C-alpha cells in the first residue's frame, strides 16, 4: 500500500488537510482510531475567524456555513455590573462567524474522497527522517497493514502518537481553574457572545444555532459534575451573567481543565505536526480551531510544492512560521484568560478589573482586543 501523504487523525485539521491536498492533485490517506460517529459527535469550538471562513469558502466548503452560520459583528464584556460591547466590525472591518467545529467536520466528511479509515488501532510511525517513511496500523478486520508514503502529517491531537515521535522542546502551563460547559436546547438569551467577569467567577454565553445555547462557568480544578445539577448551573449563570438564561434540556455537560502547550519544532524529517498535536491554547480566546486551520492551510501549500514540484522551501520554513502564529495565539488566549477569570490573589483580581475598565474607556485598547479576536496581527 502506498500513498503520497498519510494523515494521522480525522479531526478538522486532518480532514481539511486531506481536502486541500486533493484539490491540488496530491493523494492522501487519513487514519483515525475513533469511529465515524464519535468524530462527528465531538462538541468543540464554535467561533471562526474571517481568515478561517475564507479558507473554507475557497475550498468549496462554504455552502452550509453561509446558510446556517451566525455572523456576529461584535461581542460583549460584562463587569462591574455593566456591559461594554466590542464592535468587531466597527473596529476592524471584520466580523466573526459562529459555526460549531462538529459542523465543519460534517462538511469535510461529506466532501471526503476517499473516506477516512476509521476504527484503526496500533498506529505506529516509521523512518520519518528518511525519504521513505511509513505508517503501520491494524485495520477493523484485525489485519496488520503498512502504508508507504512520502510525507506523514500528525493531526491526531495531544493524546495521539505523532507528537511523541518528534524530539521536541515542550512548553506547558496549567491554569488554576477549569470550565464547566453545557449545551442546551434553548434559545440564546443574547444575540452575540457575552464574556462576564464576576466576583463568583467567569461565565460565557455563546450559541451554536438559534435553538442551541453553549454556556460556560469557571469552576475549581477537581470539581465533579455530580456537584453541579442543572438547576444550580442555571442559577449560577444568571448570577454571573447578570441576566437569566432561558433554561432548556441539557444535551451535553462536561468539565474541561485549562492548559496551554506548544511543541517546538513542528517538523521532524518527513513528519509534520498540525493542530492540537503541536499546540493547545486555553479556550478563552477561541483560537484552537482557527490555529489548526492556519496550520494546514500553510502545510497544504508546502506539501504541494514539495511533492509536485520538488520545491523544499515552504516545507523547511513551515515550523518556524507556524510557531510564530502559535505563540501569538497563546499570548492572546492567556491574556484573555487572566483578564476574565476570578483570581484567588486580590491584587491580580484588581488588575483584571483595571484592564477591563481601560478596554471600556480606550478606543485604542478596544481596537487591539478586537484585532486579536478576529485574527489580525501586526506581525502576522
XYZ file of N, CA and C in Angstrom, residues 3-166:
492
model
N 0.829 5.732 -0.714
C 0.161 6.993 -0.993
C 1.201 8.099 -0.870
N 0.860 9.295 -1.264
C 1.822 10.390 -1.138
C 1.907 10.905 0.299
N 0.737 11.066 0.946
C 0.695 11.616 2.304
C -0.198 10.736 3.166
N 0.312 10.335 4.318
C -0.514 9.699 5.336
C -0.831 10.745 6.387
N -2.115 10.933 6.648
C -2.571 11.883 7.658
C -3.115 11.089 8.832
N -2.519 11.272 9.989
C -2.955 10.562 11.189
C -3.898 11.489 11.955
N -5.167 11.117 12.028
C -6.150 11.928 12.732
C -7.198 12.512 11.800
N -8.481 12.239 12.102
C -9.585 12.721 11.273
C -10.388 13.791 11.990
N -9.693 14.666 12.726
C -10.327 15.862 13.239
C -10.362 16.925 12.150
N -10.720 18.157 12.480
C -10.788 19.183 11.437
C -9.452 19.443 10.753
N -8.337 19.368 11.490
C -7.034 19.610 10.868
C -6.730 18.542 9.821
N -6.853 17.284 10.188
C -6.540 16.208 9.262
C -7.468 16.155 8.068
N -8.758 16.325 8.303
C -9.733 16.273 7.208
C -9.554 17.448 6.257
N -9.308 18.634 6.803
C -9.121 19.786 5.924
C -7.836 19.664 5.124
N -6.771 19.168 5.747
C -5.525 18.978 5.017
C -5.723 18.014 3.855
N -6.404 16.907 4.100
C -6.662 15.938 3.025
C -7.470 16.578 1.898
N -8.455 17.386 2.257
C -9.292 18.043 1.256
C -8.484 19.037 0.427
N -7.674 19.861 1.079
C -6.873 20.853 0.360
C -5.847 20.185 -0.550
N -5.240 19.092 -0.075
C -4.268 18.376 -0.906
C -4.952 17.760 -2.127
N -6.140 17.196 -1.921
C -6.856 16.586 -3.055
C -7.169 17.629 -4.120
N -7.534 18.835 -3.696
C -7.822 19.893 -4.664
C -6.602 20.236 -5.507
N -5.399 20.002 -4.964
C -4.157 20.283 -5.692
C -3.623 19.064 -6.434
N -4.315 17.937 -6.324
C -3.875 16.732 -7.017
C -2.911 15.870 -6.239
N -2.836 16.053 -4.913
C -1.971 15.247 -4.050
C -2.840 14.219 -3.331
N -2.456 12.953 -3.399
C -3.255 11.888 -2.801
C -2.867 11.688 -1.340
N -3.882 11.564 -0.487
C -3.645 11.354 0.947
C -4.611 10.317 1.488
N -4.151 9.580 2.489
C -4.986 8.625 3.221
C -5.054 9.100 4.668
N -6.267 9.153 5.218
C -6.481 9.601 6.588
C -6.773 8.394 7.467
N -6.012 8.248 8.560
C -6.204 7.178 9.530
C -6.764 7.759 10.824
N -7.775 7.100 11.391
C -8.401 7.583 12.618
C -8.744 6.399 13.518
N -8.319 6.477 14.784
C -8.570 5.371 15.703
C -10.013 5.338 16.201
N -10.683 6.481 16.202
C -12.081 6.516 16.633
C -12.997 6.146 15.470
N -14.261 5.893 15.808
C -15.250 5.604 14.771
C -15.899 6.888 14.275
N -16.517 6.807 13.122
C -17.098 7.985 12.473
C -18.078 8.721 13.383
N -18.919 7.974 14.076
C -19.937 8.589 14.921
C -19.299 9.392 16.057
N -18.202 8.876 16.599
C -17.508 9.601 17.666
C -16.921 10.910 17.144
N -16.306 10.851 15.970
C -15.701 12.042 15.385
C -16.766 13.106 15.120
N -17.916 12.690 14.626
C -18.991 13.632 14.334
C -19.650 14.176 15.597
N -19.562 13.437 16.693
C -20.271 13.824 17.906
C -19.491 14.711 18.845
N -18.207 14.966 18.553
C -17.392 15.777 19.460
C -17.790 17.242 19.381
N -18.228 17.804 20.501
C -18.621 19.214 20.556
C -17.409 20.028 20.983
N -16.981 20.930 20.122
C -15.796 21.726 20.411
C -16.069 23.200 20.097
N -15.051 23.874 19.639
C -15.113 25.324 19.418
C -16.182 25.692 18.386
N -16.615 26.961 18.445
C -17.647 27.386 17.516
C -17.456 28.770 16.957
N -16.321 29.425 17.217
C -16.078 30.778 16.718
C -15.028 30.721 15.614
N -15.406 31.129 14.409
C -14.500 31.102 13.263
C -14.036 32.519 12.935
N -12.729 32.682 12.843
C -12.168 33.949 12.386
C -12.485 34.145 10.906
N -12.476 35.389 10.427
C -12.726 35.608 8.993
C -11.720 34.879 8.104
N -10.472 34.745 8.550
C -9.500 34.003 7.757
C -9.864 32.537 7.611
N -10.407 31.947 8.664
C -10.849 30.553 8.608
C -12.036 30.402 7.663
N -12.987 31.329 7.752
C -14.147 31.294 6.853
C -13.689 31.398 5.397
N -12.694 32.247 5.140
C -12.170 32.403 3.785
C -11.573 31.099 3.268
N -10.808 30.406 4.121
C -10.216 29.135 3.712
C -11.300 28.135 3.345
N -12.330 28.026 4.174
C -13.396 27.054 3.928
C -14.163 27.389 2.655
N -14.447 28.647 2.443
C -15.156 29.036 1.215
C -14.316 28.744 -0.019
N -13.025 29.110 0.027
C -12.157 28.881 -1.130
C -12.018 27.399 -1.445
N -12.169 26.553 -0.415
C -12.055 25.105 -0.609
C -13.377 24.466 -1.017
N -14.404 25.296 -1.274
C -15.698 24.768 -1.685
C -16.520 24.204 -0.540
N -16.223 24.648 0.689
C -16.889 24.104 1.871
C -17.785 25.145 2.558
N -18.180 26.175 1.815
C -18.910 27.266 2.446
C -20.413 27.252 2.281
N -20.972 26.261 1.580
C -22.403 26.305 1.278
C -23.258 26.297 2.538
N -23.073 25.297 3.393
C -23.888 25.214 4.610
C -23.439 26.254 5.629
N -22.149 26.523 5.665
C -21.620 27.570 6.543
C -22.310 28.903 6.264
N -22.435 29.271 4.986
C -23.062 30.543 4.635
C -24.564 30.524 4.897
N -25.162 29.340 4.870
C -26.606 29.251 5.079
C -26.997 29.295 6.553
N -26.239 28.586 7.404
C -26.667 28.475 8.806
C -25.679 29.078 9.800
N -24.487 29.438 9.360
C -23.541 30.087 10.263
C -24.069 31.441 10.718
N -23.736 31.805 11.946
C -24.234 33.055 12.535
C -23.117 34.095 12.514
N -23.248 35.089 11.662
C -22.232 36.135 11.578
C -22.466 37.160 12.685
N -21.435 37.422 13.480
C -21.520 38.367 14.592
C -20.608 39.549 14.333
N -21.141 40.732 14.558
C -20.382 41.956 14.340
C -19.621 42.399 15.590
N -19.854 41.722 16.716
C -19.184 42.095 17.954
C -19.495 41.116 19.064
N -19.003 41.420 20.259
C -19.338 40.639 21.451
C -19.341 41.591 22.641
N -19.848 41.111 23.776
C -19.982 41.968 24.958
C -19.091 41.501 26.092
N -18.574 42.475 26.834
C -17.886 42.234 28.095
C -18.788 42.746 29.220
N -19.050 41.904 30.222
C -19.831 42.335 31.377
C -18.954 42.288 32.624
N -18.890 43.423 33.319
C -18.119 43.519 34.559
C -18.585 44.769 35.295
N -18.328 44.852 36.568
C -18.757 45.999 37.382
C -20.260 46.239 37.274
N -21.028 45.190 36.964
C -22.464 45.349 36.840
C -22.912 46.064 35.579
N -22.001 46.271 34.620
C -22.342 46.955 33.375
C -21.911 46.098 32.182
N -22.346 46.507 31.004
C -21.994 45.801 29.778
C -21.305 46.752 28.814
N -20.216 46.273 28.206
C -19.496 47.070 27.219
C -19.325 46.222 25.967
N -19.774 46.738 24.823
C -19.717 45.982 23.576
C -18.425 46.278 22.828
N -17.779 45.210 22.358
C -16.609 45.325 21.486
C -17.115 45.184 20.050
N -17.140 46.274 19.333
C -17.697 46.302 17.975
C -16.635 45.806 16.990
N -16.550 44.508 16.803
C -15.504 43.924 15.969
C -15.489 44.520 14.564
N -16.642 44.549 13.911
C -16.694 45.066 12.542
C -16.364 46.552 12.492
N -16.858 47.306 13.483
C -16.579 48.731 13.504
C -15.117 49.044 13.759
N -14.459 48.223 14.571
C -13.072 48.480 14.938
C -12.068 47.873 13.957
N -12.457 46.785 13.286
C -11.515 46.073 12.406
C -12.009 45.913 10.979
N -13.299 46.141 10.751
C -13.867 45.897 9.430
C -14.196 44.441 9.182
N -14.056 43.589 10.214
C -14.269 42.153 10.034
C -15.152 41.586 11.147
N -16.101 40.694 10.799
C -16.905 40.005 11.800
C -16.306 38.642 12.130
N -16.902 37.946 13.083
C -16.601 36.532 13.301
C -17.865 35.729 12.967
N -17.720 34.424 12.810
C -18.863 33.574 12.478
C -18.959 32.451 13.497
N -20.149 32.268 14.057
C -20.391 31.170 14.982
C -20.887 29.968 14.185
N -20.076 28.915 14.162
C -20.375 27.695 13.391
C -19.576 26.583 14.051
N -20.251 25.639 14.665
C -19.601 24.644 15.501
C -18.563 23.801 14.784
N -17.541 23.404 15.521
C -16.498 22.568 14.941
C -17.069 21.284 14.369
N -18.057 20.698 15.051
C -18.629 19.461 14.541
C -19.324 19.683 13.203
N -19.795 20.916 12.945
C -20.396 21.216 11.650
C -19.321 21.304 10.571
N -18.179 21.872 10.902
C -17.052 21.893 9.967
C -16.630 20.463 9.632
N -16.550 19.612 10.653
C -16.176 18.215 10.432
C -17.204 17.517 9.548
N -18.489 17.772 9.781
C -19.533 17.162 8.955
C -19.373 17.570 7.486
N -19.122 18.851 7.253
C -18.919 19.317 5.874
C -17.717 18.643 5.238
N -16.646 18.490 6.004
C -15.432 17.863 5.475
C -15.656 16.387 5.177
N -16.375 15.690 6.041
C -16.645 14.274 5.803
C -17.562 14.077 4.595
N -18.518 14.976 4.430
C -19.390 14.881 3.258
C -18.603 15.047 1.971
N -17.528 15.830 2.023
C -16.725 16.092 0.826
C -15.534 15.149 0.680
N -15.299 14.293 1.679
C -14.080 13.473 1.700
C -14.054 12.440 0.583
N -12.917 12.374 -0.119
C -12.653 11.356 -1.141
C -11.172 10.998 -1.079
N -10.845 9.790 -0.647
C -11.744 8.740 -0.165
C -12.141 8.978 1.291
N -13.072 8.160 1.770
C -13.488 8.193 3.171
C -12.294 7.852 4.067
N -12.128 8.564 5.188
C -11.053 8.195 6.123
C -11.178 6.751 6.594
N -10.062 6.176 6.996
C -10.049 4.817 7.546
C -10.329 4.919 9.038
N -11.575 4.747 9.439
C -11.962 4.865 10.832
C -11.739 3.555 11.582
N -11.569 3.664 12.896
C -11.516 2.488 13.754
C -10.244 1.677 13.666
N -9.146 2.268 13.147
C -7.880 1.538 13.105
C -7.248 1.561 14.498
N -6.255 0.728 14.701
C -5.600 0.670 16.011
C -4.106 0.433 15.842
N -3.379 0.581 16.964
C -1.936 0.299 16.998
C -1.177 1.044 15.901
N -1.484 2.322 15.747
C -0.815 3.127 14.726
C 0.617 3.416 15.171
N 1.573 3.224 14.247
C 2.979 3.498 14.535
C 3.623 4.146 13.322
N 4.534 5.102 13.576
C 5.214 5.840 12.523
C 6.664 5.362 12.433
N 7.162 5.215 11.200
C 8.494 4.648 10.994
C 9.302 5.495 9.995
N 10.618 5.546 10.230
C 11.573 6.112 9.269
C 11.220 7.539 8.846
N 10.786 8.353 9.797
C 10.328 9.700 9.439
C 11.473 10.619 9.035
N 12.711 10.276 9.370
C 13.845 11.119 8.981
C 14.444 10.695 7.647
N 13.819 9.746 6.974
C 14.264 9.328 5.650
C 13.259 9.826 4.610
N 13.573 9.570 3.325
C 12.626 9.933 2.275
C 11.671 8.793 1.956
N 11.659 7.765 2.826
C 10.738 6.636 2.655
C 10.056 6.305 3.990
N 9.313 7.250 4.557
C 8.606 6.963 5.808
C 7.446 6.001 5.568
N 6.925 5.458 6.645
C 5.775 4.565 6.536
C 4.983 4.607 7.834
N 3.755 4.123 7.762
C 2.876 4.037 8.913
C 2.278 2.637 8.949
N 2.367 1.993 10.088
C 1.725 0.695 10.258
C 0.508 0.849 11.159
N -0.488 0.001 10.928
C -1.714 0.050 11.722
C -2.476 -1.258 11.545
N -3.413 -1.496 12.431
C -4.296 -2.660 12.343
C -5.664 -2.179 11.907
N -6.192 -2.762 10.825
C -7.490 -2.306 10.325
C -8.635 -2.938 11.118
N -9.857 -2.615 10.748
C -11.014 -3.068 11.514
C -11.257 -4.573 11.388
N -10.597 -5.229 10.435
C -10.682 -6.688 10.314
C -9.579 -7.391 11.088
N -8.744 -6.604 11.789
C -7.652 -7.184 12.557
C -6.410 -7.481 11.742
N -6.345 -6.990 10.510
C -5.196 -7.229 9.638
C -4.175 -6.110 9.821
N -2.911 -6.485 9.992
C -1.836 -5.508 10.138
C -1.441 -4.986 8.766
N -1.439 -3.664 8.600
C -1.171 -3.029 7.321
C 0.035 -2.101 7.421
N 0.675 -1.861 6.270
C 1.754 -0.886 6.165
C 1.447 0.053 5.013
N 1.485 1.354 5.300
C 1.300 2.371 4.279
C 2.638 3.070 4.057
N 3.208 2.917 2.873
C 4.413 3.642 2.495
C 4.005 4.997 1.915
N 4.805 6.017 2.159
C 4.404 7.355 1.735
C 5.635 8.241 1.565
N 5.381 9.470 1.137
C 6.441 10.469 1.032
C 6.492 11.367 2.257
N 5.326 11.601 2.875
C 5.209 12.533 3.997
C 4.150 12.000 4.959
N 4.344 12.265 6.265
C 3.340 11.972 7.280
C 2.929 13.291 7.931
N 1.622 13.482 8.074
C 1.101 14.650 8.775
C 0.448 14.178 10.069
N 0.980 14.622 11.198
C 0.433 14.249 12.500
C -0.635 15.245 12.923
N -1.887 14.864 12.767
C -3.025 15.726 13.110
C -3.905 15.021 14.144
N -3.290 14.221 15.009
C -4.026 13.342 15.913
C -4.086 13.861 17.345
N -3.854 15.148 17.541
C -4.109 15.755 18.834
C -3.060 15.469 19.888
N -3.334 16.006 21.068
C -2.385 15.923 22.177
C -2.151 14.493 22.634
N -3.167 13.640 22.540
C -3.048 12.268 23.027
C -2.718 11.270 21.917
N -2.430 11.767 20.718
C -2.101 10.879 19.616
C -0.651 10.429 19.649
N -0.288 9.596 18.676
C 1.063 9.023 18.640
C 2.077 9.956 17.979
N 1.619 10.860 17.125
C 2.548 11.623 16.286
C 3.457 12.532 17.094
N 2.890 13.252 18.056
C 3.674 14.261 18.771
C 4.853 13.656 19.526
N 4.719 12.397 19.942
C 5.792 11.755 20.703
C 6.947 11.283 19.826
N 6.747 11.297 18.509
C 7.819 10.903 17.592
C 8.770 12.068 17.346
N 8.314 13.270 17.574
C 9.137 14.465 17.347
C 9.957 14.762 18.601
